[in-house]
Structure formats: structure tokens, C-alpha cells
Short mmCIF file of C-alpha atoms in Angstrom, two decimals:
data_model
loop_
_atom_site.label_atom_id
_atom_site.label_comp_id
_atom_site.label_asym_id
_atom_site.label_seq_id
_atom_site.Cartn_x
_atom_site.Cartn_y
_atom_site.Cartn_z
CA UNK X 1 56.63 3.39 37.96
CA UNK X 2 57.61 2.91 41.55
CA UNK X 3 60.76 4.99 40.98
CA UNK X 4 58.67 7.74 39.40
CA UNK X 5 56.43 7.89 42.57
CA UNK X 6 59.47 7.92 44.82
CA UNK X 7 60.97 10.86 42.85
CA UNK X 8 57.67 12.66 42.92
CA UNK X 9 57.40 12.09 46.70
CA UNK X 10 60.93 13.47 47.09
CA UNK X 11 59.97 16.63 45.12
CA UNK X 12 56.87 17.21 47.20
CA UNK X 13 58.87 16.58 50.37
CA UNK X 14 61.53 19.08 49.24
CA UNK X 15 58.82 21.78 48.60
CA UNK X 16 57.29 20.94 52.01
CA UNK X 17 60.74 21.26 53.61
CA UNK X 18 61.09 24.76 52.06
CA UNK X 19 57.75 25.73 53.59
CA UNK X 20 58.61 24.24 57.00
CA UNK X 21 61.99 25.98 57.01
CA UNK X 22 60.30 29.27 56.06
CA UNK X 23 57.71 28.95 58.79
CA UNK X 24 60.50 28.36 61.33
CA UNK X 25 62.56 31.20 59.91
CA UNK X 26 59.53 33.53 60.10
CA UNK X 27 58.87 32.53 63.72
CA UNK X 28 62.39 33.43 64.76
CA UNK X 29 62.31 36.82 62.80
CA UNK X 30 64.20 35.55 59.80
CA UNK X 31 67.33 34.85 61.89
CA UNK X 32 68.30 31.95 59.61
CA UNK X 33 68.91 34.23 56.65
CA UNK X 34 72.07 35.96 58.00
CA UNK X 35 73.21 32.81 59.83
CA UNK X 36 72.95 30.47 56.75
CA UNK X 37 72.52 32.71 53.73
CA UNK X 38 75.25 32.77 51.07
CA UNK X 39 77.64 35.67 51.73
CA UNK X 40 80.06 36.10 48.84
CA UNK X 41 83.76 35.71 49.54
CA UNK X 42 83.24 35.12 53.28
CA UNK X 43 84.12 31.74 54.72
CA UNK X 44 81.15 32.11 57.12
CA UNK X 45 78.85 32.49 54.10
CA UNK X 46 80.12 29.44 52.26
CA UNK X 47 77.51 27.07 53.86
CA UNK X 48 74.99 29.24 52.04
CA UNK X 49 75.96 27.47 48.81
CA UNK X 50 73.88 24.64 50.09
CA UNK X 51 71.50 26.47 52.41
CA UNK X 52 70.55 29.32 50.07
CA UNK X 53 67.76 27.41 48.28
CA UNK X 54 66.19 26.54 51.64
CA UNK X 55 65.87 30.21 52.83
CA UNK X 56 63.48 32.96 51.73
CA UNK X 57 62.88 36.53 52.68
CA UNK X 58 59.12 36.39 52.81
CA UNK X 59 56.11 34.23 52.19
CA UNK X 60 55.66 36.06 48.89
CA UNK X 61 59.24 35.17 47.91
CA UNK X 62 58.64 31.50 48.66
CA UNK X 63 55.23 31.59 46.98
CA UNK X 64 56.85 32.97 43.79
CA UNK X 65 59.34 30.08 43.71
CA UNK X 66 56.91 27.26 44.57
CA UNK X 67 55.01 26.86 41.23
CA UNK X 68 58.11 26.84 39.03
CA UNK X 69 59.79 24.39 41.45
CA UNK X 70 56.83 22.06 41.11
CA UNK X 71 56.43 22.43 37.35
CA UNK X 72 60.13 22.16 36.46
CA UNK X 73 60.76 19.64 39.21
CA UNK X 74 57.91 17.61 37.80
CA UNK X 75 59.43 17.67 34.40
CA UNK X 76 62.80 16.63 35.86
CA UNK X 77 61.19 13.84 37.82
CA UNK X 78 59.37 12.56 34.70
CA UNK X 79 62.34 12.82 32.29
CA UNK X 80 65.65 12.69 34.13
CA UNK X 81 65.50 9.25 35.84
CA UNK X 82 68.70 8.53 37.78
CA UNK X 83 70.48 11.75 36.85
CA UNK X 84 68.51 13.88 39.41
CA UNK X 85 71.33 13.85 42.08
CA UNK X 86 74.23 14.72 39.69
CA UNK X 87 72.10 17.46 38.01
CA UNK X 88 71.10 19.04 41.29
CA UNK X 89 74.62 18.75 42.69
CA UNK X 90 75.99 20.66 39.68
CA UNK X 91 73.18 23.28 39.81
CA UNK X 92 73.56 23.88 43.47
CA UNK X 93 77.33 23.44 43.78
CA UNK X 94 78.44 25.26 40.62
CA UNK X 95 75.72 27.91 40.64
CA UNK X 96 76.16 28.66 44.33
CA UNK X 97 79.91 28.48 44.12
CA UNK X 98 79.91 31.06 41.34
CA UNK X 99 77.66 33.36 43.39
CA UNK X 100 79.99 32.91 46.32
CA UNK X 101 82.96 33.90 44.09
CA UNK X 102 81.43 36.71 42.05
CA UNK X 103 78.18 37.75 43.77
CA UNK X 104 77.61 41.22 45.05
CA UNK X 105 78.11 41.90 48.78
CA UNK X 106 74.73 40.89 50.24
CA UNK X 107 73.08 37.92 51.82
CA UNK X 108 71.89 35.74 48.89
CA UNK X 109 68.85 33.53 49.75
CA UNK X 110 66.05 31.78 47.87
CA UNK X 111 65.38 28.80 45.59
CA UNK X 112 65.29 30.92 42.50
CA UNK X 113 68.90 29.91 41.68
CA UNK X 114 67.64 26.36 41.69
CA UNK X 115 64.67 27.37 39.53
CA UNK X 116 66.94 29.00 36.99
CA UNK X 117 69.25 25.97 37.09
CA UNK X 118 66.37 23.63 36.37
CA UNK X 119 65.22 25.98 33.63
CA UNK X 120 68.75 26.05 32.07
CA UNK X 121 69.08 22.25 32.33
CA UNK X 122 65.71 21.50 30.77
CA UNK X 123 66.13 23.91 27.88
CA UNK X 124 69.78 22.99 27.19
CA UNK X 125 69.09 19.22 27.56
CA UNK X 126 66.32 19.50 24.94
CA UNK X 127 68.79 20.96 22.55
CA UNK X 128 71.56 18.54 23.43
CA UNK X 129 69.51 15.36 23.61
CA UNK X 130 66.94 16.12 20.93
CA UNK X 131 64.51 13.35 21.88
CA UNK X 132 60.86 14.17 21.48
CA UNK X 133 60.46 14.08 25.31
CA UNK X 134 63.33 16.42 26.10
CA UNK X 135 62.43 18.86 23.22
CA UNK X 136 58.87 18.79 24.49
CA UNK X 137 59.95 19.54 28.04
CA UNK X 138 62.16 22.36 26.78
CA UNK X 139 59.30 23.79 24.80
CA UNK X 140 56.93 23.60 27.80
CA UNK X 141 59.48 25.31 30.07
CA UNK X 142 60.31 27.91 27.37
CA UNK X 143 56.62 28.77 26.83
CA UNK X 144 55.70 28.88 30.56
CA UNK X 145 58.85 30.41 32.01
CA UNK X 146 60.86 31.93 29.16
CA UNK X 147 60.19 35.39 30.54
CA UNK X 148 62.21 34.59 33.67
CA UNK X 149 65.36 35.18 31.58
CA UNK X 150 64.88 38.90 32.29
CA UNK X 151 65.80 37.88 35.91
CA UNK X 152 69.48 37.34 34.92
CA UNK X 153 69.87 41.10 34.39
CA UNK X 154 70.93 43.38 37.17
CA UNK X 155 68.74 46.20 38.28
CA UNK X 156 65.96 44.83 40.48
CA UNK X 157 66.48 45.83 44.03
CA UNK X 158 66.71 42.94 46.56
CA UNK X 159 66.92 40.32 43.78
CA UNK X 160 70.00 38.09 43.42
CA UNK X 161 70.37 38.33 39.70
CA UNK X 162 73.70 36.61 40.18
CA UNK X 163 71.95 33.51 41.60
CA UNK X 164 69.61 33.57 38.57
CA UNK X 165 72.48 33.95 36.03
CA UNK X 166 74.87 31.46 37.60
CA UNK X 167 71.95 28.99 38.28
CA UNK X 168 71.01 29.07 34.59
CA UNK X 169 74.66 28.67 33.57
CA UNK X 170 75.07 25.70 36.00
CA UNK X 171 71.88 24.07 34.67
CA UNK X 172 73.14 24.38 31.09
CA UNK X 173 76.53 22.95 32.10
CA UNK X 174 74.73 19.99 33.80
CA UNK X 175 72.89 19.33 30.53
CA UNK X 176 76.30 19.06 28.84
CA UNK X 177 78.08 17.08 31.55
CA UNK X 178 75.41 14.63 32.75
CA UNK X 179 74.06 12.07 30.39
CA UNK X 180 70.36 11.52 31.12
CA UNK X 181 68.63 8.50 29.86
CA UNK X 182 65.24 9.19 28.37
CA UNK X 183 63.77 6.17 26.72
CA UNK X 184 62.44 7.80 23.63
CA UNK X 185 63.64 8.00 20.03
CA UNK X 186 65.98 10.84 19.13
CA UNK X 187 65.15 13.12 16.34
CA UNK X 188 67.80 12.75 13.73
CA UNK X 189 69.02 15.33 11.25
CA UNK X 190 67.40 18.26 13.03
CA UNK X 191 68.98 21.59 12.35
CA UNK X 192 68.55 23.65 15.50
CA UNK X 193 70.18 26.84 14.19
#
């Protein structure tokens, strides 16, 4: 139980860090975005792979990312145990790396790549692991946030659909690569097709 509270505190601290970083960024006229945002195929923008989730373009942008970060982050905290670091490393590293390699020429910022990564992980892990808990988490995420999948399609101005697409891909890859230990019985002989 102590570990659960520590992971929950880490999630709350992460979201608080996003808000503190945004407040600082707003005070200095959003100067952190061009300095630390992800700029595809530019060495100077490579640090954005890590910094991109910390930066936002407006309070509305950050407000839109906060609830799914808390909900999906809460599901990760409750069900992923010790695999949080490897999962987040894959989501941020692989997702951000793919945006850096293949993204459109723009400054990519925002935690939505992380949101899509957590979405992809939670849904794919439910299908891979097939425990009642992971299937339940996948169902909750699918019902609450399934409509975000439209965000992986190009066409919305000022939206990094690449971060959404590659985040979701990285999350699904993390579900396949990282074994998470959920202490619950698996459902056997379930046909998911």
C-alpha cells in the first residue's frame, strides 16, 4: 500500500510540475517552447523528445491534457506496479524519437503524446495480459477516451497528430515489451477476435 501512495504522489507531483512549468513558460512569453520543444530532424530539437511533455501552448492546452493524465495515470499507478519507469521510458523515448524522425516541420509540444502512449499501453496491455484488472482498465480507458483516436489523423491545425500517433504506437509497443505484474487471475480461453 505504501508503494501505491508513493506512485500516486509521483503522479500528482508530475502534474503539478506541468502546471509550474507552464506558469513559468507563460510568465516569460512561452519562450521555453522554441528553446526546448521537439523540432524534427534538428539536433537542437532533440532535447524536445524529453521536454515536449512538459511544455504547452496555452492554459487551455494544459487543461485539456490534465484530466486524461490523472485518469490514465491513476490506472497505471494502480495496475502497473514496478513497470512504470520502463513503460514511460518507451512511451517518451520511442514516441518522441519517432516524432523527431518523421514529424512535420514544427515545434512539437504538449503531454498529449504521453496521454496517447498511456492510452495505447492500457488498451494493448488489457488485450495482451487478459487479467480481469487489465481488461477492466482497458474497458474504462476505451469508454472514457476512445474518441481520442481521431487525434491520430492529420488535419487539425496546430495539433501534433504525429505525437498522438507515435505515442499510441509506443504505448502499444510497451505493452508487448514490458511485462507488468498484476496480481489477479488471468482469463483463460478468451477469444478476443
